CSV table of C-alpha atoms and ligand atoms in Angstrom, one decimal:
chain,number,residue,atom,x,y,z
A,1,MET,CA,118.9,117.2,101.3
A,2,GLN,CA,118.2,120.6,100.6
A,3,ASN,CA,114.8,120.2,99.4
A,4,GLU,CA,113.2,117.6,102.3
A,5,PRO,CA,110.1,119.9,104.0
A,6,ASP,CA,110.4,120.2,107.7
A,7,SER,CA,109.1,118.2,109.2
A,8,CYS,CA,106.9,121.1,111.1
A,9,THR,CA,105.1,122.3,107.7
A,10,LYS,CA,104.2,118.5,106.9
A,11,LYS,CA,101.7,118.4,109.6
A,12,LEU,CA,99.3,121.2,108.0
A,13,SER,CA,96.1,120.7,106.1
A,14,LEU,CA,97.1,120.0,101.9
A,15,ASP,CA,94.4,123.0,101.8
A,16,THR,CA,96.8,125.1,104.1
A,17,ILE,CA,100.2,123.8,102.5
A,18,LEU,CA,99.1,124.5,99.1
A,19,ALA,CA,97.5,128.7,100.5
A,20,ARG,CA,100.7,129.3,102.1
A,21,GLY,CA,103.0,126.6,100.5
A,22,ALA,CA,106.9,125.4,102.4
A,23,THR,CA,107.4,128.9,102.9
A,24,PRO,CA,105.4,131.3,103.5
A,25,PHE,CA,107.4,134.5,103.2
A,26,GLU,CA,110.6,134.9,102.5
A,27,PRO,CA,113.0,135.2,105.1
A,28,ARG,CA,114.8,138.0,104.1
A,29,THR,CA,112.3,140.7,102.5
A,30,GLY,CA,109.0,139.4,104.4
A,31,ALA,CA,107.8,138.9,100.8
A,32,ILE,CA,104.5,136.6,100.6
A,33,SER,CA,104.8,136.0,97.5
A,34,THR,CA,108.0,134.4,96.3
A,35,PRO,CA,110.9,136.4,94.5
A,36,ILE,CA,110.8,135.6,91.2
A,37,TYR,CA,115.0,135.0,91.1
A,38,GLN,CA,115.4,135.4,87.6
A,39,SER,CA,119.6,135.3,88.1
A,40,SER,CA,121.2,132.3,85.6
A,41,THR,CA,124.2,132.2,88.4
A,42,PHE,CA,125.0,133.6,92.3
A,43,ARG,CA,127.6,134.8,93.6
A,44,HIS,CA,129.7,132.4,96.1
A,45,PRO,CA,131.0,134.3,98.8
A,46,GLY,CA,134.3,132.6,98.6
A,47,LEU,CA,136.6,130.0,97.7
A,48,GLY,CA,134.5,126.6,99.0
A,49,GLU,CA,131.6,128.4,99.8
A,50,THR,CA,128.2,129.6,98.6
A,51,THR,CA,125.0,129.7,99.3
A,52,GLY,CA,123.1,126.4,98.7
A,53,PHE,CA,123.0,128.2,94.9
A,54,ASP,CA,124.8,128.2,91.8
A,55,TYR,CA,123.5,127.8,88.5
A,56,THR,CA,120.0,127.6,87.9
A,57,ARG,CA,119.9,124.5,85.9
A,58,ALA,CA,120.9,123.4,89.4
A,59,SER,CA,119.4,125.6,92.0
A,60,ASN,CA,116.9,128.3,91.7
A,61,PRO,CA,114.9,129.0,95.3
A,62,THR,CA,112.3,130.2,93.3
A,63,ARG,CA,112.3,126.2,91.6
A,64,LEU,CA,113.4,125.0,95.2
A,65,GLU,CA,109.5,126.8,96.6
A,66,LEU,CA,107.3,125.0,93.9
A,67,GLU,CA,109.9,121.6,94.3
A,68,LYS,CA,109.4,121.5,97.8
A,69,THR,CA,105.4,122.7,98.2
A,70,LEU,CA,104.5,120.0,95.6
A,71,ALA,CA,107.1,117.6,98.0
A,72,LEU,CA,104.9,118.2,100.7
A,73,ALA,CA,101.4,118.1,98.8
A,74,GLU,CA,102.4,114.8,97.0
A,75,HIS,CA,103.4,113.6,100.5
A,76,GLY,CA,107.3,113.0,98.8
A,77,LYS,CA,110.4,113.5,100.6
A,78,TYR,CA,112.0,115.0,97.3
A,79,GLY,CA,110.3,117.3,94.7
A,80,LEU,CA,111.9,117.9,91.1
A,81,ALA,CA,110.7,121.0,89.0
A,82,PHE,CA,111.2,120.1,84.9
A,83,ALA,CA,110.5,122.7,82.0
A,84,SER,CA,107.1,120.2,80.9
A,85,GLY,CA,106.0,117.0,82.2
A,86,MET,CA,107.7,114.9,79.3
A,87,GLY,CA,110.7,116.9,80.3
A,88,ALA,CA,109.9,114.9,84.2
A,89,ILE,CA,108.7,111.9,82.6
A,90,SER,CA,112.1,111.6,80.1
A,91,SER,CA,114.3,112.7,83.4
A,92,LEU,CA,113.0,109.4,85.2
A,93,ILE,CA,113.2,106.8,82.5
A,94,LYS,CA,116.8,107.9,83.6
A,95,LEU,CA,116.6,105.5,86.2
A,96,PHE,CA,116.8,102.8,83.8
A,97,LYS,CA,119.2,101.0,81.6
A,98,SER,CA,119.8,99.0,78.0
A,99,GLY,CA,117.1,95.8,79.2
A,100,ASP,CA,115.3,96.7,81.7
A,101,HIS,CA,111.3,95.8,80.4
A,102,LEU,CA,108.6,98.0,82.0
A,103,ILE,CA,104.9,97.2,81.8
A,104,VAL,CA,102.4,100.9,80.5
A,105,SER,CA,99.0,101.9,80.6
A,106,GLU,CA,98.0,101.4,76.9
A,107,ASP,CA,96.1,104.2,76.5
A,108,LEU,CA,98.1,107.5,78.1
A,109,TYR,CA,98.9,110.6,77.0
A,110,GLY,CA,100.5,110.0,73.8
A,111,GLY,CA,103.0,112.1,74.1
A,112,THR,CA,104.5,109.7,76.5
A,113,PHE,CA,103.7,107.4,74.0
A,114,ARG,CA,105.9,108.2,71.7
A,115,LEU,CA,108.7,109.1,73.8
A,116,PHE,CA,108.8,105.3,75.1
A,117,ASN,CA,108.3,104.5,71.3
A,118,GLU,CA,110.0,106.3,69.4
A,119,TYR,CA,113.7,107.4,72.3
A,120,TYR,CA,113.5,105.4,74.0
A,121,LYS,CA,113.2,101.8,72.3
A,122,ASN,CA,116.2,102.7,70.9
A,123,TYR,CA,118.2,102.5,73.8
A,124,GLY,CA,117.3,98.5,74.8
A,125,LEU,CA,114.4,99.7,77.2
A,126,SER,CA,111.4,97.5,76.1
A,127,PHE,CA,107.7,98.0,77.2
A,128,SER,CA,104.4,96.2,77.2
A,129,TRP,CA,101.5,98.6,76.5
A,130,VAL,CA,98.6,96.7,78.6
A,131,ASP,CA,95.5,98.1,79.7
A,132,SER,CA,96.4,99.0,83.8
A,133,SER,CA,92.8,98.9,84.8
A,134,ASP,CA,92.7,94.9,84.1
A,135,PHE,CA,94.4,93.7,87.0
A,136,GLY,CA,95.5,90.0,85.6
A,137,ARG,CA,96.7,91.9,82.5
A,138,VAL,CA,99.3,93.9,84.0
A,139,GLU,CA,100.7,91.2,86.1
A,140,ALA,CA,100.6,88.3,82.8
A,141,ALA,CA,103.3,91.1,81.4
A,142,LEU,CA,105.4,91.1,83.6
A,143,ARG,CA,108.8,89.0,82.9
A,144,PRO,CA,112.2,88.4,84.7
A,145,GLU,CA,113.9,91.9,83.5
A,146,THR,CA,110.7,93.9,84.2
A,147,ARG,CA,112.0,96.9,86.6
A,148,ALA,CA,108.9,99.0,86.8
A,149,ILE,CA,105.1,100.0,86.2
A,150,PHE,CA,104.0,102.7,85.2
A,151,ILE,CA,100.2,103.8,84.6
A,152,GLU,CA,97.8,106.7,84.8
A,153,THR,CA,95.1,106.7,86.3
A,154,PRO,CA,92.2,107.5,85.2
A,155,SER,CA,93.5,107.1,82.0
A,156,ASN,CA,93.5,109.7,78.9
A,157,PRO,CA,91.6,109.2,77.5
A,158,MET,CA,89.3,106.0,78.5
A,159,MET,CA,89.0,107.7,82.1
A,160,LYS,CA,90.1,103.5,83.0
A,161,VAL,CA,91.3,103.7,87.0
A,162,SER,CA,94.3,101.4,87.6
A,163,ASP,CA,94.7,99.8,91.5
A,164,ILE,CA,97.4,102.1,92.6
A,165,LYS,CA,97.9,99.4,95.3
A,166,GLY,CA,97.3,96.4,93.6
A,167,CYS,CA,99.6,97.2,90.9
A,168,ALA,CA,102.4,98.7,93.7
A,169,GLY,CA,102.3,95.3,95.5
A,170,LEU,CA,103.0,93.7,92.3
A,171,ILE,CA,106.0,95.2,91.0
A,172,HIS,CA,108.1,95.6,94.6
A,173,LYS,CA,107.7,92.0,94.9
A,174,ARG,CA,110.1,92.4,91.8
A,175,GLY,CA,112.4,95.1,93.5
A,176,GLY,CA,110.9,97.4,90.6
A,177,PHE,CA,109.0,100.4,90.2
A,178,LEU,CA,105.5,101.6,91.1
A,179,ILE,CA,105.8,105.5,88.2
A,180,VAL,CA,102.0,106.8,88.7
A,181,ASP,CA,101.3,110.0,86.3
A,182,ASN,CA,99.6,111.8,88.2
A,183,THR,CA,98.2,114.6,86.5
A,184,PHE,CA,94.4,114.1,86.1
A,185,LEU,CA,93.5,113.6,89.1
A,186,SER,CA,96.8,115.7,91.3
A,187,PRO,CA,97.0,116.2,94.6
A,188,TYR,CA,94.1,117.1,95.9
A,189,PHE,CA,91.8,114.3,95.0
A,190,GLN,CA,94.8,111.5,94.7
A,191,ASN,CA,97.8,110.5,96.7
A,192,PRO,CA,99.8,107.3,94.9
A,193,LEU,CA,102.9,107.5,97.0
A,194,ASP,CA,100.7,106.8,99.4
A,195,LEU,CA,98.9,104.4,98.0
A,196,GLY,CA,102.6,102.7,97.3
A,197,ALA,CA,104.0,104.0,94.3
A,198,ASP,CA,107.8,104.5,94.5
A,199,PHE,CA,107.2,107.8,91.9
A,200,VAL,CA,104.9,110.7,91.3
A,201,VAL,CA,105.0,112.0,88.6
A,202,GLN,CA,103.1,115.5,87.0
A,203,SER,CA,102.3,117.8,84.2
A,204,GLY,CA,101.8,120.9,86.1
A,205,THR,CA,101.0,122.7,83.2
A,206,LYS,CA,97.6,120.6,83.9
A,207,TYR,CA,95.5,121.5,86.8
A,208,LEU,CA,98.8,122.9,89.1
A,209,ALA,CA,99.5,125.6,87.2
A,210,GLY,CA,96.0,125.5,86.2
A,211,HIS,CA,95.4,128.1,84.0
A,212,ASN,CA,96.5,127.4,79.9
A,213,ASP,CA,99.6,130.3,80.7
A,214,THR,CA,102.5,128.1,81.4
A,215,LEU,CA,104.0,124.4,80.5
A,216,SER,CA,106.1,122.7,83.9
A,217,GLY,CA,106.4,119.3,85.4
A,218,PHE,CA,107.5,117.3,88.8
A,219,ILE,CA,108.6,114.1,89.5
A,220,VAL,CA,107.8,113.9,93.7
A,221,HIS,CA,109.6,110.3,95.7
A,222,SER,CA,110.8,109.4,98.7
A,223,ASN,CA,113.5,107.4,97.5
A,224,ASP,CA,115.7,108.3,99.7
A,225,GLU,CA,118.4,105.6,97.4
A,226,LYS,CA,117.5,107.1,94.7
A,227,ALA,CA,117.5,110.1,95.4
A,228,GLU,CA,120.8,112.1,94.0
A,229,SER,CA,120.6,110.3,90.9
A,230,LEU,CA,117.5,111.9,89.9
A,231,ILE,CA,119.0,115.4,91.6
A,232,GLU,CA,121.9,114.8,88.8
A,233,ALA,CA,119.9,113.2,86.4
A,234,GLN,CA,116.8,116.6,86.5
A,235,LYS,CA,120.6,118.4,86.2
A,236,SER,CA,122.6,117.3,83.5
A,237,GLU,CA,119.6,116.4,81.4
A,238,GLY,CA,118.4,120.7,82.0
A,239,ALA,CA,115.2,119.9,81.5
A,240,THR,CA,114.8,122.5,84.3
A,241,LEU,CA,111.4,125.1,85.0
A,242,GLY,CA,112.9,128.2,84.8
A,243,PRO,CA,112.3,131.0,87.4
A,244,PHE,CA,109.2,133.1,86.7
A,245,ASP,CA,107.5,129.5,85.6
A,246,SER,CA,108.1,128.7,89.0
A,247,TRP,CA,106.3,131.3,90.0
A,248,LEU,CA,103.1,130.9,87.7
A,249,THR,CA,103.4,127.2,88.8
A,250,LEU,CA,103.7,128.6,92.6
A,251,ARG,CA,100.5,131.3,92.0
A,252,GLY,CA,98.2,127.9,90.6
A,253,LEU,CA,98.5,125.8,93.8
A,254,LYS,CA,98.1,129.0,96.0
A,255,THR,CA,94.9,128.0,94.3
A,256,LEU,CA,94.5,124.9,93.8
A,257,ALA,CA,92.0,123.4,96.4
A,258,VAL,CA,89.3,125.8,95.4
A,259,ARG,CA,89.9,125.0,91.9
A,260,MET,CA,89.8,120.9,91.5
A,261,GLU,CA,86.8,121.5,93.9
A,262,ARG,CA,85.1,123.4,91.0
A,263,HIS,CA,86.7,121.2,88.0
A,264,ASN,CA,84.7,118.2,90.5
A,265,ARG,CA,81.8,119.5,90.7
A,266,ASN,CA,81.3,121.2,87.5
A,267,ALA,CA,82.4,117.5,85.3
A,268,ARG,CA,80.0,115.9,87.1
A,269,ARG,CA,77.0,118.4,85.9
A,270,VAL,CA,77.9,118.0,82.7
A,271,ALA,CA,78.7,113.9,82.6
A,272,LEU,CA,75.5,113.8,83.5
A,273,TRP,CA,73.7,116.1,81.2
A,274,LEU,CA,75.6,114.7,77.8
A,275,ARG,CA,74.9,110.8,78.8
A,276,GLU,CA,70.8,112.1,78.5
A,277,GLN,CA,72.0,113.5,74.7
A,278,GLY,CA,70.4,111.0,71.9
A,279,ARG,CA,73.9,112.1,70.0
A,280,ILE,CA,76.3,110.5,72.3
A,281,GLU,CA,76.9,107.1,72.2
A,282,LYS,CA,79.3,106.2,76.1
A,283,VAL,CA,80.1,108.5,78.0
A,284,PHE,CA,83.2,107.6,80.3
A,285,TYR,CA,83.7,109.4,83.4
A,286,PRO,CA,84.9,108.0,86.4
A,287,GLY,CA,82.3,110.2,88.6
A,288,PHE,CA,79.2,107.6,87.4
A,289,GLU,CA,78.0,104.6,89.4
A,290,ASP,CA,77.9,102.7,86.7
A,291,HIS,CA,81.9,102.9,85.5
A,292,PRO,CA,83.1,99.0,85.2
A,293,GLN,CA,85.8,101.2,88.3
A,294,TYR,CA,83.7,103.3,90.1
A,295,ALA,CA,84.1,101.4,93.7
A,296,LEU,CA,88.2,101.4,92.8
A,297,SER,CA,87.9,104.8,92.1
A,298,VAL,CA,86.6,105.7,95.6
A,299,SER,CA,88.8,103.5,97.4
A,300,GLN,CA,91.8,105.1,96.6
A,301,SER,CA,90.7,108.6,95.5
A,302,ARG,CA,88.7,112.2,96.5
A,303,GLY,CA,87.3,112.7,93.8
A,304,PHE,CA,86.8,112.5,89.5
A,305,GLY,CA,88.2,115.3,89.1
A,306,GLY,CA,87.2,117.5,85.7
A,307,MET,CA,87.8,115.2,82.8
A,308,ILE,CA,85.1,113.8,80.8
A,309,SER,CA,85.1,111.6,77.2
A,310,PHE,CA,82.5,110.5,75.0
A,311,TYR,CA,81.9,108.6,71.7
A,312,LEU,CA,79.7,110.0,69.2
A,313,LYS,CA,76.6,107.7,67.7
A,314,ASP,CA,77.7,109.2,63.7
A,315,GLU,CA,81.6,110.2,63.2
A,316,ARG,CA,80.6,113.4,61.1
A,317,ASP,CA,78.9,115.0,64.7
A,318,VAL,CA,83.2,116.1,64.6
A,319,PRO,CA,84.0,118.7,62.5
A,320,VAL,CA,80.4,120.3,63.3
A,321,ILE,CA,80.8,120.3,67.4
A,322,LEU,CA,84.5,121.7,66.8
A,323,LYS,CA,83.3,124.2,64.1
A,324,GLU,CA,80.4,125.5,66.6
A,325,ILE,CA,81.4,125.5,69.9
A,326,LYS,CA,82.0,129.2,70.7
A,327,LEU,CA,82.0,129.0,75.2
A,328,ILE,CA,84.6,126.4,75.0
A,329,LEU,CA,87.9,126.1,73.0
A,330,PHE,CA,89.0,123.6,70.3
A,331,ALA,CA,92.2,123.1,71.1
A,332,GLU,CA,94.6,120.5,73.2
A,333,SER,CA,95.9,121.0,76.9
A,334,LEU,CA,93.6,120.7,79.7
A,335,GLY,CA,93.1,121.8,83.3
A,336,GLY,CA,92.6,125.0,82.9
A,337,VAL,CA,90.1,127.4,84.2
A,338,GLU,CA,88.8,128.1,80.3
A,339,SER,CA,87.2,124.4,78.7
A,340,LEU,CA,89.5,122.7,76.3
A,341,ILE,CA,87.4,120.2,73.9
A,342,THR,CA,90.0,118.4,72.6
A,343,TYR,CA,89.7,115.2,69.6
A,344,PRO,CA,92.1,112.7,70.8
A,345,LEU,CA,92.7,111.2,67.0
A,346,VAL,CA,94.4,113.3,65.8
A,347,GLN,CA,95.6,115.7,68.9
A,348,THR,CA,96.6,114.0,72.0
A,349,HIS,CA,97.3,110.5,70.4
A,350,GLY,CA,97.9,111.0,66.3
A,351,ALA,CA,101.6,110.2,67.5
A,352,ILE,CA,100.1,106.2,68.5
A,353,PRO,CA,99.5,103.6,65.9
A,354,GLU,CA,96.0,103.1,64.8
A,355,ALA,CA,95.7,99.3,65.5
A,356,MET,CA,97.2,100.9,69.3
A,357,ARG,CA,94.6,103.6,69.7
A,358,LEU,CA,91.8,101.2,68.6
A,359,SER,CA,92.0,98.3,71.0
A,360,ALA,CA,92.9,101.1,73.6
A,361,GLY,CA,89.4,103.3,72.4
A,362,VAL,CA,90.5,106.1,70.8
A,363,ASN,CA,88.5,105.9,67.6
A,364,SER,CA,87.3,108.8,65.3
A,365,ARG,CA,84.4,109.1,67.3
A,366,LEU,CA,85.9,110.2,70.6
A,367,MET,CA,86.2,113.4,71.7
A,368,ARG,CA,87.4,114.3,75.1
A,369,LEU,CA,86.1,117.8,77.7
A,370,SER,CA,88.4,119.6,80.1
A,371,VAL,CA,86.0,120.6,82.5
A,372,GLY,CA,86.7,124.5,83.2
A,373,LEU,CA,85.3,127.0,85.4
A,374,GLU,CA,82.9,128.5,83.7
A,375,ASP,CA,79.2,128.5,84.6
A,376,THR,CA,78.0,124.9,83.7
A,377,GLU,CA,74.9,126.5,82.3
A,378,ASP,CA,76.4,128.0,79.8
A,379,ILE,CA,78.7,125.1,79.2
A,380,ILE,CA,76.2,123.1,78.9
A,381,ALA,CA,73.8,125.7,76.5
A,382,ASP,CA,77.4,126.0,74.3
A,383,LEU,CA,77.5,121.8,73.8
A,384,SER,CA,73.6,122.2,73.7
A,385,GLN,CA,74.0,124.5,70.0
A,386,ALA,CA,76.8,122.9,69.0
A,387,LEU,CA,74.5,119.3,69.1
A,388,GLU,CA,71.3,121.0,67.1
A,389,LYS,CA,73.8,121.8,64.4
A,390,CYS,CA,74.4,118.4,64.2
A,391,GLY,CA,71.0,117.1,64.0
A,392,LYS,CA,70.2,120.2,60.9
A,393,ARG,CA,73.0,118.6,59.1
A,394,ASN,CA,71.3,115.1,59.7
A,395,GLU,CA,67.4,116.7,58.1
A,396,SER,CA,70.1,118.6,54.7
B,1,PLP,C1,100.3,117.0,79.1
B,1,PLP,C2,100.7,115.3,79.4
B,1,PLP,C3,101.2,115.4,79.8
B,1,PLP,C4,102.4,116.1,79.1
B,1,PLP,O1,102.5,117.1,80.0
B,1,PLP,P1,103.2,118.4,79.0
B,1,PLP,O2,103.4,119.2,80.2
B,1,PLP,O3,102.5,118.7,78.6
B,1,PLP,O4,104.4,117.9,79.1
B,1,PLP,C5,101.5,113.9,80.5
B,1,PLP,N1,100.6,113.2,80.9
B,1,PLP,C6,99.7,113.9,81.1
B,1,PLP,C7,98.3,112.4,81.9
B,1,PLP,C8,99.6,114.7,80.8
B,1,PLP,O5,98.3,115.1,80.6
């Protein structure tokens, strides 16, 4: 298999793999930075002969290097890179057929909900949306035709943690698959394949690329039986990652370890501060010892990541904060060097019907913060002055 990483590289530690990539230099020229093979097609040496590449939708050397590197980082045999996280998820769903049932985390990225609920439902797939942090509910949702459990952990945006090992055990008894969206923690903090997951999906747009400058998405797995059909699905669907975006993501991966350490540290500091603020009702952050799944989180992950969400006491504070913040940017997305604040109700989770949204906890007082790499004192000062303005509104 062309994109199976070699066994020698497998023994290196994650930080080393990330910094150096699967192939630390390009053999022909010695280039340390993987060249951007900006070519749609490749010359055949002769009839029936190939260099291993023929057309970039099928395979491209820059993309292949990225796919190998991410496979190593996620402890999988196979990596597939897509033009976005949604492209990856959409291709992975091609494993299922009409009549199959999937159990899905009820609070997950709104785009994934939309893809399943507005499109794949029409092709005969059915979905049960459950609070996957409650193992009993996952179990209760199983049907004879259940073929997969799809979870996000920590979830987006409520930061609920689901038991990866437990869910894997449950679905494997039925011969189905566990799919984990690992976007929030990245392979640096969590390796779902080691815990029994069959497929990891990632939005590389977030922490992996890390600079708010490109989109990308991934599937990583070790399933020999499905390897060919997933490569075929990737090639056939065509939502593959271009050479330049592959290179940007590869460059992002080189610093993933140091960025994740800092995101983790900064988010902890900001979460603790937010918790003390009078205008804030509740802070959702898996690193709090009183988070309902704190013990689970510590047992399956090596960090808590850079994401925080919180309920304000008064929804009228939302527009004030969004208007008054200066350093933190009011923008969708997460995982980049810049701190971003999101209002899930109308942004990331706008596609989810109201009743479901509310039952998942996404109400009009919820805000989500992606803590960047700025000095935490500057981040806190910005939030502090915005919250102060909210107080002034009440006085007037
Ligand atoms: C952003 C995101 C996606 C979708 O990824 P894109 O790269 O935007 O297509 C999927 N899952 C999670 C958890 C995300 O945050």
